[in-house]
Amino acid sequence: MPCLFQIMVLMMFKQYIDMILQSTAAVPAEPPPSFDDSITRVRRGAQQQLRQAQAEAYDLQLKYDETRASPKTPLHESPSTPELFDERRCTIRHSV
């Protein structure tokens, strides 16, 4: 026959377990994401990347159009640019 002390310890242990179960039951667990949610997240990410790429392409096209529309000065006439090609330093070697 169990003694009174063992019964009290078991009752305290039961109360402790009940308290833990009640505290975990109060916090609802998030349901795992469904396959459709994953597809939706991936699709949104891809659409955002597509929009960013389109915006970058549009900006590059504008810059390209601006450079094509601007008047060009030949390099040898421009005083601010150094000469890019020096014929005296250029040597052509033929392989035998």
mmCIF file of C-alpha atoms in Angstrom:
data_model
loop_
_atom_site.group_PDB
_atom_site.id
_atom_site.type_symbol
_atom_site.label_atom_id
_atom_site.label_comp_id
_atom_site.label_asym_id
_atom_site.label_seq_id
_atom_site.Cartn_x
_atom_site.Cartn_y
_atom_site.Cartn_z
ATOM 1 C CA MET A 1 0.000 0.000 0.000
ATOM 2 C CA PRO A 2 1.480 3.343 -1.039
ATOM 3 C CA CYS A 3 2.226 5.786 1.677
ATOM 4 C CA LEU A 4 0.803 9.282 1.908
ATOM 5 C CA PHE A 5 4.077 10.902 0.782
ATOM 6 C CA GLN A 6 4.125 8.889 -2.470
ATOM 7 C CA ILE A 7 0.519 9.847 -3.182
ATOM 8 C CA MET A 8 1.308 13.531 -2.614
ATOM 9 C CA VAL A 9 4.333 13.362 -4.931
ATOM 10 C CA LEU A 10 2.277 11.643 -7.630
ATOM 11 C CA MET A 11 -0.498 14.248 -7.287
ATOM 12 C CA MET A 12 2.028 17.099 -7.586
ATOM 13 C CA PHE A 13 3.582 15.416 -10.614
ATOM 14 C CA LYS A 14 0.120 15.023 -12.193
ATOM 15 C CA GLN A 15 -0.639 18.727 -11.574
ATOM 16 C CA TYR A 16 2.710 19.668 -13.100
ATOM 17 C CA ILE A 17 1.999 17.562 -16.213
ATOM 18 C CA ASP A 18 -1.520 19.037 -16.490
ATOM 19 C CA MET A 19 -0.086 22.554 -16.226
ATOM 20 C CA ILE A 20 2.390 21.837 -19.037
ATOM 21 C CA LEU A 21 -0.324 20.349 -21.240
ATOM 22 C CA GLN A 22 -2.607 23.346 -20.678
ATOM 23 C CA SER A 23 0.146 25.838 -21.495
ATOM 24 C CA THR A 24 1.031 24.063 -24.736
ATOM 25 C CA ALA A 25 -2.629 23.709 -25.694
ATOM 26 C CA ALA A 26 -3.103 27.476 -25.324
ATOM 27 C CA VAL A 27 -0.552 28.131 -28.082
ATOM 28 C CA PRO A 28 -1.951 26.812 -31.345
ATOM 29 C CA ALA A 29 0.621 25.222 -33.571
ATOM 30 C CA GLU A 30 0.945 26.659 -37.060
ATOM 31 C CA PRO A 31 -0.288 24.314 -39.708
ATOM 32 C CA PRO A 32 2.429 23.165 -42.068
ATOM 33 C CA PRO A 33 2.493 25.141 -45.302
ATOM 34 C CA SER A 34 0.600 23.456 -48.052
ATOM 35 C CA PHE A 35 2.024 22.698 -51.463
ATOM 36 C CA ASP A 36 -0.155 25.421 -53.010
ATOM 37 C CA ASP A 37 1.271 28.015 -50.593
ATOM 38 C CA SER A 38 4.791 27.024 -51.596
ATOM 39 C CA ILE A 39 3.957 27.360 -55.285
ATOM 40 C CA THR A 40 2.360 30.747 -54.660
ATOM 41 C CA ARG A 41 5.448 31.994 -52.803
ATOM 42 C CA VAL A 42 7.754 30.801 -55.574
ATOM 43 C CA ARG A 43 5.528 32.379 -58.225
ATOM 44 C CA ARG A 44 5.496 35.725 -56.388
ATOM 45 C CA GLY A 45 9.279 35.658 -56.072
ATOM 46 C CA ALA A 46 9.682 34.888 -59.771
ATOM 47 C CA GLN A 47 7.284 37.683 -60.728
ATOM 48 C CA GLN A 48 9.212 40.141 -58.561
ATOM 49 C CA GLN A 49 12.523 39.106 -60.141
ATOM 50 C CA LEU A 50 10.973 39.452 -63.605
ATOM 51 C CA ARG A 51 9.750 42.973 -62.798
ATOM 52 C CA GLN A 52 13.214 43.943 -61.538
ATOM 53 C CA ALA A 53 14.875 42.542 -64.661
ATOM 54 C CA GLN A 54 12.397 44.377 -66.897
ATOM 55 C CA ALA A 55 13.061 47.647 -65.047
ATOM 56 C CA GLU A 56 16.821 47.183 -65.410
ATOM 57 C CA ALA A 57 16.442 46.376 -69.113
ATOM 58 C CA TYR A 58 14.303 49.490 -69.586
ATOM 59 C CA ASP A 59 16.921 51.656 -67.832
ATOM 60 C CA LEU A 60 19.698 50.173 -69.960
ATOM 61 C CA GLN A 61 17.666 50.764 -73.117
ATOM 62 C CA LEU A 62 17.173 54.417 -72.131
ATOM 63 C CA LYS A 63 20.900 54.854 -71.516
ATOM 64 C CA TYR A 64 21.684 53.185 -74.844
ATOM 65 C CA ASP A 65 19.232 55.440 -76.674
ATOM 66 C CA GLU A 66 20.723 58.529 -74.999
ATOM 67 C CA THR A 67 24.252 57.596 -76.039
ATOM 68 C CA ARG A 68 23.152 56.904 -79.600
ATOM 69 C CA ALA A 69 21.326 60.228 -79.799
ATOM 70 C CA SER A 70 24.215 62.284 -78.390
ATOM 71 C CA PRO A 71 26.626 63.776 -80.949
ATOM 72 C CA LYS A 72 29.889 61.895 -81.056
ATOM 73 C CA THR A 73 33.280 63.527 -81.262
ATOM 74 C CA PRO A 74 36.083 61.462 -82.768
ATOM 75 C CA LEU A 75 38.752 60.523 -80.249
ATOM 76 C CA HIS A 76 41.572 62.249 -82.118
ATOM 77 C CA GLU A 77 39.662 65.564 -82.078
ATOM 78 C CA SER A 78 38.708 65.464 -78.421
ATOM 79 C CA PRO A 79 41.250 67.371 -76.311
ATOM 80 C CA SER A 80 40.224 65.767 -73.012
ATOM 81 C CA THR A 81 40.724 62.118 -73.982
ATOM 82 C CA PRO A 82 44.219 60.683 -74.307
ATOM 83 C CA GLU A 83 45.160 59.025 -77.547
ATOM 84 C CA LEU A 84 44.126 55.401 -77.368
ATOM 85 C CA PHE A 85 46.193 54.077 -80.269
ATOM 86 C CA ASP A 86 49.828 54.889 -80.907
ATOM 87 C CA GLU A 87 51.087 53.547 -84.242
ATOM 88 C CA ARG A 88 54.760 53.851 -83.266
ATOM 89 C CA ARG A 89 54.345 51.391 -80.391
ATOM 90 C CA CYS A 90 52.343 48.854 -82.383
ATOM 91 C CA THR A 91 54.316 45.966 -83.840
ATOM 92 C CA ILE A 92 52.932 43.012 -85.708
ATOM 93 C CA ARG A 93 54.697 39.710 -85.322
ATOM 94 C CA HIS A 94 54.194 36.945 -87.816
ATOM 95 C CA SER A 95 54.503 33.359 -86.725
ATOM 96 C CA VAL A 96 56.492 31.091 -89.003
#
